[in-house]
Short mmCIF file of C-alpha atoms in Angstrom, two decimals:
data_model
loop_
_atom_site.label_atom_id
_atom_site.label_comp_id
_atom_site.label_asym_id
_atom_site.label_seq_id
_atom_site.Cartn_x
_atom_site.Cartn_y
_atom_site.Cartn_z
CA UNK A 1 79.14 -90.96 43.89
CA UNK A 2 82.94 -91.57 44.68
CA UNK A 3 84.16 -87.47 44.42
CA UNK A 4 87.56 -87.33 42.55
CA UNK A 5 90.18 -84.96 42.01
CA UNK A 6 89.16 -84.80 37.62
CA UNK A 7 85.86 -83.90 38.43
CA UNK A 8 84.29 -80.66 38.56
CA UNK A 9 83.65 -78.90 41.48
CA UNK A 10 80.34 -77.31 40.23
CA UNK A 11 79.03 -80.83 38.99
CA UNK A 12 79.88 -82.02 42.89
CA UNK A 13 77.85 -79.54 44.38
CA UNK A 14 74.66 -79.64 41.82
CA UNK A 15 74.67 -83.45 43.21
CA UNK A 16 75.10 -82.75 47.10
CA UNK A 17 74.96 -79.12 47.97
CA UNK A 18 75.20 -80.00 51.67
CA UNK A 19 78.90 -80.09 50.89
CA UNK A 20 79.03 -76.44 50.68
CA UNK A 21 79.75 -75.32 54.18
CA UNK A 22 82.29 -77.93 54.19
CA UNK A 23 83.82 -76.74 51.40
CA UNK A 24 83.60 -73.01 52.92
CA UNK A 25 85.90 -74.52 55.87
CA UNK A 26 89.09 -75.36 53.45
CA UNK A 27 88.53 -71.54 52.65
CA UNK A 28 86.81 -72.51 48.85
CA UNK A 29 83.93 -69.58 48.26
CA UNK A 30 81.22 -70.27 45.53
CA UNK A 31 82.17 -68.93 42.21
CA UNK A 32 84.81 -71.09 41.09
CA UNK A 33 83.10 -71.16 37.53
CA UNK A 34 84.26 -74.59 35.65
CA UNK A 35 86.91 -75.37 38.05
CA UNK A 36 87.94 -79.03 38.31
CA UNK A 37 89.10 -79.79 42.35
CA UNK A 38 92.35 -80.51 41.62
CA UNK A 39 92.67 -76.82 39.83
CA UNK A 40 90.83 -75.34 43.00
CA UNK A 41 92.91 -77.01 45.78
CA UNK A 42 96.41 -76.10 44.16
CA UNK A 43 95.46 -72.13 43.66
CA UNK A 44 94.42 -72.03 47.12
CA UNK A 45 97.07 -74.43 48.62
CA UNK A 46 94.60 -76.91 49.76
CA UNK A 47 96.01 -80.74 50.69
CA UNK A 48 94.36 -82.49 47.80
CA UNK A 49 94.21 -85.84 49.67
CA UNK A 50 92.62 -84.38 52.63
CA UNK A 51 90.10 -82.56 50.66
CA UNK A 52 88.69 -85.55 49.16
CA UNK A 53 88.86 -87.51 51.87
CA UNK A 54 86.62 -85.13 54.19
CA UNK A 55 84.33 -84.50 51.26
CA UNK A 56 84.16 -88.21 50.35
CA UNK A 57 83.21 -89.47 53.93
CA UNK A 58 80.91 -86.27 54.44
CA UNK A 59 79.16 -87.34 51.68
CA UNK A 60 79.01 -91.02 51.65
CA UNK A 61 78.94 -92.29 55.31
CA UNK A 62 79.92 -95.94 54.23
CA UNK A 63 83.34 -94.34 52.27
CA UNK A 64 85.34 -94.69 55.50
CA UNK A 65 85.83 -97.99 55.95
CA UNK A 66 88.41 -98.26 52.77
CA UNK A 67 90.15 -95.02 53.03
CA UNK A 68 93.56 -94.69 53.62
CA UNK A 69 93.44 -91.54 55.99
CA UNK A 70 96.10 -92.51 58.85
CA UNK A 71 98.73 -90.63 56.76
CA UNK A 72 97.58 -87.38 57.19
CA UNK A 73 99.21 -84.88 59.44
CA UNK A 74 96.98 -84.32 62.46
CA UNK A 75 97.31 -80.50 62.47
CA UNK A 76 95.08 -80.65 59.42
CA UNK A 77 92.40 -82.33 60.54
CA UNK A 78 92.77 -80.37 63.53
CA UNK A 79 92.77 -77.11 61.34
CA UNK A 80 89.34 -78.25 59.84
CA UNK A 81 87.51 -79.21 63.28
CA UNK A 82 88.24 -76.14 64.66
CA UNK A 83 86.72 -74.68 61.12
CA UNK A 84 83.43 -76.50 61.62
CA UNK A 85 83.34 -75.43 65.14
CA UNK A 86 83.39 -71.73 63.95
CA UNK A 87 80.88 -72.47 61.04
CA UNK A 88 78.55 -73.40 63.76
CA UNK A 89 78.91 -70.61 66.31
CA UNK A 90 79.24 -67.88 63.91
CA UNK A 91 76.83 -68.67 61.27
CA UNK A 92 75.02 -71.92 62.06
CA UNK A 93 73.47 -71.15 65.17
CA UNK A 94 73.01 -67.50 65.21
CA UNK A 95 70.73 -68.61 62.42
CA UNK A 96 68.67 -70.83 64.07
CA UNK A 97 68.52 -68.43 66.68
CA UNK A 98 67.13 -65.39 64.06
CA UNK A 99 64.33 -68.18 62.68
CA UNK A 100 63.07 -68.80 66.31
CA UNK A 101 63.14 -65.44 67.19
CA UNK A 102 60.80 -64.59 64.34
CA UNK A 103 58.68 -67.53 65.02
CA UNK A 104 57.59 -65.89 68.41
CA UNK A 105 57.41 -62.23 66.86
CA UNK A 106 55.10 -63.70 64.51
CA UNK A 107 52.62 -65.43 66.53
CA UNK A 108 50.20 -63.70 68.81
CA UNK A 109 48.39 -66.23 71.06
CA UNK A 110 51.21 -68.91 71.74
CA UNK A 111 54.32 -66.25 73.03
CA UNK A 112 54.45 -67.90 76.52
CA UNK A 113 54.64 -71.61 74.09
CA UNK A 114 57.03 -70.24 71.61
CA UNK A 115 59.46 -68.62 74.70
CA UNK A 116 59.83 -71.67 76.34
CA UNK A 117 61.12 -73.40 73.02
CA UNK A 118 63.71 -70.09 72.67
CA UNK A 119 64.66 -70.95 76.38
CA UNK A 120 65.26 -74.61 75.30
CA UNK A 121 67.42 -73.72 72.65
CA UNK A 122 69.98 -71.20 74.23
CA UNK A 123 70.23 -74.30 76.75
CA UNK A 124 71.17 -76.31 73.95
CA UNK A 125 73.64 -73.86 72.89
CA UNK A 126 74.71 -72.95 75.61
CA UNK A 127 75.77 -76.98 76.47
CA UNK A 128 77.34 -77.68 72.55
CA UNK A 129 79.76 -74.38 73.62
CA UNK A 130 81.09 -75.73 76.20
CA UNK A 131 81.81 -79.03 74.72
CA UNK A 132 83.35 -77.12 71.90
CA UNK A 133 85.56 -74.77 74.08
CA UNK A 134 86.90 -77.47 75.80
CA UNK A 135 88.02 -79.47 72.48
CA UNK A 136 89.28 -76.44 71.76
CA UNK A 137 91.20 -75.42 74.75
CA UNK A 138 91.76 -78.90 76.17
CA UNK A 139 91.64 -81.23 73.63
CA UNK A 140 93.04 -79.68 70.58
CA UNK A 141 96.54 -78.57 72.05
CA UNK A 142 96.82 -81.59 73.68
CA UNK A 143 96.96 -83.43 70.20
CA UNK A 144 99.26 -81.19 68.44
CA UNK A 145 101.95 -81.49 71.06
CA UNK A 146 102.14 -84.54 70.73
CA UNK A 147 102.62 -84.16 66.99
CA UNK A 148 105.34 -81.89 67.89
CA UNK A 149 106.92 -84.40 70.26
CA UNK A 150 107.16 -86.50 67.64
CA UNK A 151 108.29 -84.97 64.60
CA UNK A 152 110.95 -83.30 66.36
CA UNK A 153 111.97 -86.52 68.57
CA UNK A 154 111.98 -84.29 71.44
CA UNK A 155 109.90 -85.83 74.47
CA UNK A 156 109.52 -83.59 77.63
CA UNK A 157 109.15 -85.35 80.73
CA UNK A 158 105.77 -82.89 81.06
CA UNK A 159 104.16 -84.16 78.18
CA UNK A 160 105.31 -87.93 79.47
CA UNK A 161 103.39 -87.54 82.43
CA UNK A 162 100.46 -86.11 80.83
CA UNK A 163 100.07 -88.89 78.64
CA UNK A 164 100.40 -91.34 81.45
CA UNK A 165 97.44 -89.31 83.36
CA UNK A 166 94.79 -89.03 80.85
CA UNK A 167 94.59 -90.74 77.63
CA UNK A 168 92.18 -89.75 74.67
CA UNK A 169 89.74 -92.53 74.88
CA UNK A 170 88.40 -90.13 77.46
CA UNK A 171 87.13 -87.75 75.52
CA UNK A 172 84.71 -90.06 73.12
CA UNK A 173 81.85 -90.43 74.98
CA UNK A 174 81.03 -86.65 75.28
CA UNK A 175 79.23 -86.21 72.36
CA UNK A 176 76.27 -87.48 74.20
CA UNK A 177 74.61 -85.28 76.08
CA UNK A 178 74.59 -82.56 73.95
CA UNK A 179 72.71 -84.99 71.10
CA UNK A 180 69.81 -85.88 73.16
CA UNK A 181 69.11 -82.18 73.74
CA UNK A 182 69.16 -81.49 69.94
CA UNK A 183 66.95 -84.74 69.81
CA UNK A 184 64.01 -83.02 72.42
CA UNK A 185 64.15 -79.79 70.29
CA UNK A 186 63.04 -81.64 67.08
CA UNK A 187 60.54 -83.80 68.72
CA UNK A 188 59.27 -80.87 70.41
CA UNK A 189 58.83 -78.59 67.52
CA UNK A 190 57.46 -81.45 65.19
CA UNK A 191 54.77 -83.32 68.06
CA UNK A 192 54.06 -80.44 70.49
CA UNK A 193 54.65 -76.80 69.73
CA UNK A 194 51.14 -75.23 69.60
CA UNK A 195 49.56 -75.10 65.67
CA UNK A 196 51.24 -71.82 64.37
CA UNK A 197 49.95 -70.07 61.24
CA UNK A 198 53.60 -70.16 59.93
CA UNK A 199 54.40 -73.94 59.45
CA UNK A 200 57.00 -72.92 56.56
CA UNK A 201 58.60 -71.00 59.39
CA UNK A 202 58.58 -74.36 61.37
CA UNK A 203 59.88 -76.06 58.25
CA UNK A 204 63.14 -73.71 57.95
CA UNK A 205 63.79 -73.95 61.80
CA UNK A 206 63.21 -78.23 61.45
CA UNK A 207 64.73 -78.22 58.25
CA UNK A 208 68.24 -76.05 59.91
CA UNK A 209 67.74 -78.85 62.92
CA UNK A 210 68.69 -81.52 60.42
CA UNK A 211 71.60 -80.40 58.68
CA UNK A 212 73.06 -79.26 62.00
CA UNK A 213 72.40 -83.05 63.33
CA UNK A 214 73.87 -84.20 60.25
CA UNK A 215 76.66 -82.25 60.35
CA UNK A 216 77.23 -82.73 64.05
CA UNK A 217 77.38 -86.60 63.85
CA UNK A 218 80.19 -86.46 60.11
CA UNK A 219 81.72 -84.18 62.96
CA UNK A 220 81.50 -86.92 65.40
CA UNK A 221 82.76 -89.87 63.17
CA UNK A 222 85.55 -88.18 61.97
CA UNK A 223 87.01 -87.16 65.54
CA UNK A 224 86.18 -90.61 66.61
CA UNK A 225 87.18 -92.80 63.85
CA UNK A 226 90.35 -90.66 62.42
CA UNK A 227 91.68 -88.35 65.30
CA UNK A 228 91.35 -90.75 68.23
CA UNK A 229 93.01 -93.64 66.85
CA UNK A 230 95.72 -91.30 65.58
CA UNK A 231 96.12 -89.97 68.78
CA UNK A 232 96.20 -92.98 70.10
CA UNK A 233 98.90 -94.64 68.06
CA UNK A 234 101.08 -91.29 69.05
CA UNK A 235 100.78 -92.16 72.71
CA UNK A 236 101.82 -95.32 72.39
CA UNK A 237 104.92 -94.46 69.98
CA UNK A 238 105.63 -91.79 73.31
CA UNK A 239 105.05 -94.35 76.07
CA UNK A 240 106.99 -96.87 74.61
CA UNK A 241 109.81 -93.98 73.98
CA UNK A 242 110.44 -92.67 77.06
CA UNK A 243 109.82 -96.28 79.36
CA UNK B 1 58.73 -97.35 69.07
CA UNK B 2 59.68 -101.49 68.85
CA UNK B 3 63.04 -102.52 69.98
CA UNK B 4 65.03 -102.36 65.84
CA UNK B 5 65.46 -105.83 64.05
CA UNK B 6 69.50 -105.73 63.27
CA UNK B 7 69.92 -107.84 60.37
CA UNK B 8 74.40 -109.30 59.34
CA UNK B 9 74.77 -110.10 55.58
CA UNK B 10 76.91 -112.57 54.47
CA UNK B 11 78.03 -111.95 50.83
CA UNK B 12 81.06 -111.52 48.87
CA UNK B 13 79.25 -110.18 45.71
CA UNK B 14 79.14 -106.58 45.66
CA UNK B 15 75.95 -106.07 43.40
CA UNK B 16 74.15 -109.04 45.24
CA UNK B 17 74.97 -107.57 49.10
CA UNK B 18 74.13 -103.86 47.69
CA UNK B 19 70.60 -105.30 46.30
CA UNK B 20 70.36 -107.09 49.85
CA UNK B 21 70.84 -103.95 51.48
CA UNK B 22 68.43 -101.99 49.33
CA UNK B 23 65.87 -104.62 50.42
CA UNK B 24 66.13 -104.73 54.08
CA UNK B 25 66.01 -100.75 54.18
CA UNK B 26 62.40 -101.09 52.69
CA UNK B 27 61.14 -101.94 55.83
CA UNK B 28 60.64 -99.82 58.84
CA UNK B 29 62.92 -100.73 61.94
CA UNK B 30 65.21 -102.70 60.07
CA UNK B 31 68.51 -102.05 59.29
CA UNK B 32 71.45 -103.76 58.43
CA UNK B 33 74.01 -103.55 60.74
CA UNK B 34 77.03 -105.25 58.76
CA UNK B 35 78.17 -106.55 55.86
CA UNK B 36 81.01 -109.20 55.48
CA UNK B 37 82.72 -111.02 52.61
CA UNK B 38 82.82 -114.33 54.03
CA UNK B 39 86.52 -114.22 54.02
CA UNK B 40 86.90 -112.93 57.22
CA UNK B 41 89.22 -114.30 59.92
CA UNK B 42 87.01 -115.29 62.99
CA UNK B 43 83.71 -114.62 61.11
CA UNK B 44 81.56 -116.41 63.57
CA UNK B 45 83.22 -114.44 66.43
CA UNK B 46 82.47 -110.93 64.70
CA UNK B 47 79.01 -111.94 63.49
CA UNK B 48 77.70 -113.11 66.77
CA UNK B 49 79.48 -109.89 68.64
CA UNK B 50 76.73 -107.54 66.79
CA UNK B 51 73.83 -109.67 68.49
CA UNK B 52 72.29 -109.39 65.50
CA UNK B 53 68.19 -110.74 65.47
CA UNK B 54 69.08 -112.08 61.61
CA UNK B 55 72.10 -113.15 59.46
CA UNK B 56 71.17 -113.29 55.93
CA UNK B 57 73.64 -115.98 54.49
CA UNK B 58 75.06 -116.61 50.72
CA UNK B 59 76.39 -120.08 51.02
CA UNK B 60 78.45 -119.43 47.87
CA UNK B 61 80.19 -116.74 50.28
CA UNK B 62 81.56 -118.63 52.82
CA UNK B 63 82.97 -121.60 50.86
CA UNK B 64 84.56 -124.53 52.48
CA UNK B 65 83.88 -123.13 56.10
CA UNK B 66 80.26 -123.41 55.26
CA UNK B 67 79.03 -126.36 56.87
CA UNK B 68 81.54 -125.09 60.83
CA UNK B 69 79.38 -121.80 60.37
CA UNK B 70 76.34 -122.38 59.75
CA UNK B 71 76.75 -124.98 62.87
CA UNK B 72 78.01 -122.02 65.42
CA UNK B 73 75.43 -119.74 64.36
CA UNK B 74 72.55 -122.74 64.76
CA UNK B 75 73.84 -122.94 68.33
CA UNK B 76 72.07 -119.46 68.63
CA UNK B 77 68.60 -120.19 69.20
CA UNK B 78 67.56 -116.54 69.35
CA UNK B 79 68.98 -115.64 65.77
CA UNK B 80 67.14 -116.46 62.33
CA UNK B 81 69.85 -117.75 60.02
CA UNK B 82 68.61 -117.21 56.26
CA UNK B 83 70.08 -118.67 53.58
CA UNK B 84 70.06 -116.83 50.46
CA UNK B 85 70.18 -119.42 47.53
CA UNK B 86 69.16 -120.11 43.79
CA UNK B 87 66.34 -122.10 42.28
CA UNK B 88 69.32 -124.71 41.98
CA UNK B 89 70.90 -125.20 44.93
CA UNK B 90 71.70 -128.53 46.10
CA UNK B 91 69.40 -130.04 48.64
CA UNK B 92 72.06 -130.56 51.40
CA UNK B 93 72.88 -127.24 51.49
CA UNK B 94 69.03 -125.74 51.32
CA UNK B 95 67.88 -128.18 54.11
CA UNK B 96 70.77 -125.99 56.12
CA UNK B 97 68.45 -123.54 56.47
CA UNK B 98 64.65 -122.65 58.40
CA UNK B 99 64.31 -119.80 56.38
CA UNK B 100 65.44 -118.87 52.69
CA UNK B 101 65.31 -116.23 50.30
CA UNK B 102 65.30 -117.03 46.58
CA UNK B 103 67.93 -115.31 44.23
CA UNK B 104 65.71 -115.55 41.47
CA UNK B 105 62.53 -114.15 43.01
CA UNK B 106 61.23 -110.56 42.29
CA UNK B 107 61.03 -107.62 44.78
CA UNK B 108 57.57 -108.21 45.68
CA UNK B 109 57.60 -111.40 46.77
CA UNK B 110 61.80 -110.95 48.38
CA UNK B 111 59.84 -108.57 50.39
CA UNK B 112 56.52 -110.50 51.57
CA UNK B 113 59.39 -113.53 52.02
CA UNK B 114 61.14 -111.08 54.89
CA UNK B 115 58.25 -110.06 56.22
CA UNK B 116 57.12 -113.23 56.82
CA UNK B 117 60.78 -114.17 58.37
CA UNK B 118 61.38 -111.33 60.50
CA UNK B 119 57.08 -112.08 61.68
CA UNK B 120 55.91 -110.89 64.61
CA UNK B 121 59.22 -108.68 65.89
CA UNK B 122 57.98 -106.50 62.83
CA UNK B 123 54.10 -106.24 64.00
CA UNK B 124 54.84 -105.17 67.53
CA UNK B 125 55.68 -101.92 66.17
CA UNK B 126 53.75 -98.95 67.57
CA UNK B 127 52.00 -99.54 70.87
CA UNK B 128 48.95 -97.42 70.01
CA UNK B 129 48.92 -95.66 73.81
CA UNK B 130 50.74 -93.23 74.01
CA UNK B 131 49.02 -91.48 76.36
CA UNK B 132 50.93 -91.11 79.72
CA UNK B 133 49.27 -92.17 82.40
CA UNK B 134 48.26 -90.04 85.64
CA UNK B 135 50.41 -91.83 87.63
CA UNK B 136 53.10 -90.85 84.91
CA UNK B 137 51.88 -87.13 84.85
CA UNK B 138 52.28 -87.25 87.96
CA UNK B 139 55.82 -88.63 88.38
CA UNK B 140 56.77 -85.53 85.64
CA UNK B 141 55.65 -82.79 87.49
CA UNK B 142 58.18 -83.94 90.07
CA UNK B 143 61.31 -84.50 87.87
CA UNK B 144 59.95 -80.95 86.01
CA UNK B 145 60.38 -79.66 89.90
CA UNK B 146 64.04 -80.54 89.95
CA UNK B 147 63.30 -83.76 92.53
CA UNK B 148 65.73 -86.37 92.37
CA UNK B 149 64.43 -90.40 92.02
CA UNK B 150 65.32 -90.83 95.68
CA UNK B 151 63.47 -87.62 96.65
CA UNK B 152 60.18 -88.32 93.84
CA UNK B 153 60.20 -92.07 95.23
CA UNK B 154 59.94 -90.75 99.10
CA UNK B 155 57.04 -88.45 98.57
CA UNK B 156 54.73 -90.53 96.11
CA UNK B 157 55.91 -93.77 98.25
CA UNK B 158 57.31 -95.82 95.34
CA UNK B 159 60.45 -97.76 95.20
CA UNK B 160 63.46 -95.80 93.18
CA UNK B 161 63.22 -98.88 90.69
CA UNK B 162 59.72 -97.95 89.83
CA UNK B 163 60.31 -94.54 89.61
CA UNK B 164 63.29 -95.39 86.93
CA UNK B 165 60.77 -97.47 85.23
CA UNK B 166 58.13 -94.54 84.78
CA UNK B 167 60.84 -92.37 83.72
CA UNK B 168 61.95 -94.41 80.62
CA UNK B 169 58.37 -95.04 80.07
CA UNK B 170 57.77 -91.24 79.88
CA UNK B 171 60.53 -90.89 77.56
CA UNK B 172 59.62 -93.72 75.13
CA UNK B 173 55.57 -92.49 74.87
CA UNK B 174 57.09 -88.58 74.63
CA UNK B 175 60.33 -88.93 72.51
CA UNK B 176 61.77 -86.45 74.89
CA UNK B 177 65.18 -87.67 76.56
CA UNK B 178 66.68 -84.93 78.83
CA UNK B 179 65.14 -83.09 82.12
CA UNK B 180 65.03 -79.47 80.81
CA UNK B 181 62.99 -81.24 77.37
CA UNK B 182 60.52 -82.69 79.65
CA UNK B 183 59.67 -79.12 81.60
CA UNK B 184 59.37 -77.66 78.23
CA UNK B 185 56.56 -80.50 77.12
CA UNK B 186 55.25 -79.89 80.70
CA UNK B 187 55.08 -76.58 80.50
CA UNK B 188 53.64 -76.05 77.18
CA UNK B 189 50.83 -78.60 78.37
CA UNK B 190 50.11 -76.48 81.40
CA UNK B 191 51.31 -79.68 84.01
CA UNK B 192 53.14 -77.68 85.83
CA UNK B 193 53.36 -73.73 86.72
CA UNK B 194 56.11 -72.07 85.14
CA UNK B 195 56.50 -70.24 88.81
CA UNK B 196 56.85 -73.61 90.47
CA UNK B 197 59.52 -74.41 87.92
CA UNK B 198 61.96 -70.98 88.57
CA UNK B 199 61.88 -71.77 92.14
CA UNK B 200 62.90 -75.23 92.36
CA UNK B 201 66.41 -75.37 94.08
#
């Protein structure tokens, strides 16, 4: 389904509800009634463009490849990533958290089992933190000033000498690490957590596993695929401006 | 798991590439790893970059270049080229191709006809032990312990290449990929003690 501005946002969401916490990060809260998109983004001052573009390649991983997004400012995409990040530290994972919890309350003869899998996961969390704080603190700023180099033609030597030092194709091969461990969780819960009597408990905690991984890799693709060959076309415009 | 069979289409029709696509993700392990128009610039260049273990082919695609093509990719011994063609295509252009699929054939038998193409890659799938081995167990109490390969291969007198060989063999039979999943699969199967685990440096 190609997700246009016409349509209704309701009629979106009855076809791919995992599109709700992404519509929750442009600030959009359910109960919109008949709302087309269009009608939605302009009372809440929402870049159309941008909206359909996130919610078209979130939805349909093959959309990217003939979308136009290069045109966008970057401090809106920025603006969005750092939304996801806080959908996933403030709601996402203090979920999962609450569902594991309960799965060791609830079981009587497999605590030691069930704690080690709770110790697995803060590890986890503990490592995607990290790699979020420093997007956040390292990352992040380092792409909007060079926005603001730009737009205002104003190049400080600094900012020169930081691009010459460390370039943004660093920072794509992170995601790595912090997969695998997300990877080990599932396999562990689903091949070799002990039998416990509340499998639909296991289902929720699998089932949250998979929409996080989901959501994690859209994350991925659209840092790699949009932001870092943006920022990499602003490097080069500053490079080639101050040499 | 088997090594996954990476399959390049060739087609400019939409409908025909999308029902192409449809097809291959029927089986298990195979996926499709591109698509191209035919049109390309460099086309052999990119197709061949993907390593791909098939390239699925519409002659009708590729037009004049056809015959410089289909001659690169034949170059590749390890790649099945498969020619996707009609009941009526001309004989100089079938005999092109070892392996075909017909246009004008249903599901079933598009199906049995890449099964049969793809052969024995496909039946390798599962290797049914997945059991580790003691020597294996043994090897996972040590990286559960904190050891390093230079300091596991030292006390159970193996080379560091062997010990890098168990290690991806544990992973592939387990699923598990990183150090702290293994301790928890180790744990929870009672190979090691959980006190021996705290204490390791």
């Amino acid at each position: 389904m190609l997700i246009e501005k016409d349509m209704n946002l309701a009629d979106v969401l009855h076809h791919d509800h995992n599109l709700i916490p992404v519509i929750n990060r442009f600030g959009i809260k359910l109960g919109f009634g008949d709302s087309t998109i269009e009608e939605i983004c302009s009372d809440l001052n929402i870049n159309l463009d941008f909206f359909l573009t996130i919610t078209n390649t979130y939805h349909d991983p093959r959309y990217f490849a003939n979308s136009h997004l290069k045109s966008f400012d970057v401090y809106l995409l920025v603006d969005y990533l750092k939304q996801t990040h806080k959908n996933y530290l403030n709601d996402r994972i203090p979920y999962i958290a609450r569902l594991i919890k309960q799965l060791m309350e609830d079981t009587t003869e497999h605590k030691a089992s069930m704690k080690l899998l709770e110790n697995f996961y803060k590890e986890y969390v503990n490592e995607l933190t990290r790699h979020i704080e420093r997007e956040e603190k390292v990352v992040y700023p380092y792409v909007l000033k060079l926005e603001k180099a730009i737009d205002t033609a104003v190049f400080p030597d600094e900012l020169t000498r930081q691009v010459k030092t460390y370039s943004i194709t660093d920072y794509e091969k992170e995601h790595e690490n912090v997969e695998e461990k997300l990877f080990d969780l599932k396999n562990i819960i689903i091949k070799y957590l002990p039998p416990t009597s509340n499998q639909n408990l296991c289902f929720s905690i699998i089932h949250e596993l998979f929409i996080l991984e989901k959501d994690l890799n859209e994350h991925a693709r659209i840092e790699d695929t949009i932001l870092v060959p943006k920022v990499e076309s602003m490097e080069y415009v500053i490079l080639n401006n101050k040499s | 798991m088997a090594k996954a069979t990476r399959v390049i289409i060739i087609e400019q029709a939409y409908l025909l590439a999308s029902g192409l696509e449809a097809l291959v993700g029927e089986l298990h392990g195979v996926y499709v790893e591109h698509v191209y128009h035919g049109s390309e610039p460099n086309l052999t260049e990119k197709v061949l970059g993907h390593k791909p273990d098939i390239i699925i082919v519409d002659p009708n695609s590729l037009g004049e270049q056809f015959f410089s093509i289909m001659k690169a990719f034949q170059n590749e011994t390890d790649i099945k080229v498969v020619g996707l063609l009609s009941d009526n295509a001309p004989n100089p252009i079938k005999g092109r191709f070892s392996h075909q699929l017909n246009r004008n054939h249903c599901k079933f038998d598009l199906l049995e006809d890449l099964k049969k193409i793809i052969g024995n890659d496909l039946e390798k799938k599962p290797s049914h032990n997945q059991k580790l081995s003691n020597r294996e167990v043994e090897l996972l109490k040590q990286v559960c312990l904190g050891l390093t390969n230079q300091e596991i291969a030292d006390k159970l007198f193996l080379s560091v290449h062997t010990v890098m060989t168990h290690r991806k063999n544990i992973t592939k039979k387990l699923g598990i990929k990183t150090v702290s999943g293994l301790t928890v699969y180790a744990l929870m199967n009672n190979l090691v003690d959980i006190r021996e685990v705290e204490n390791r440096g």
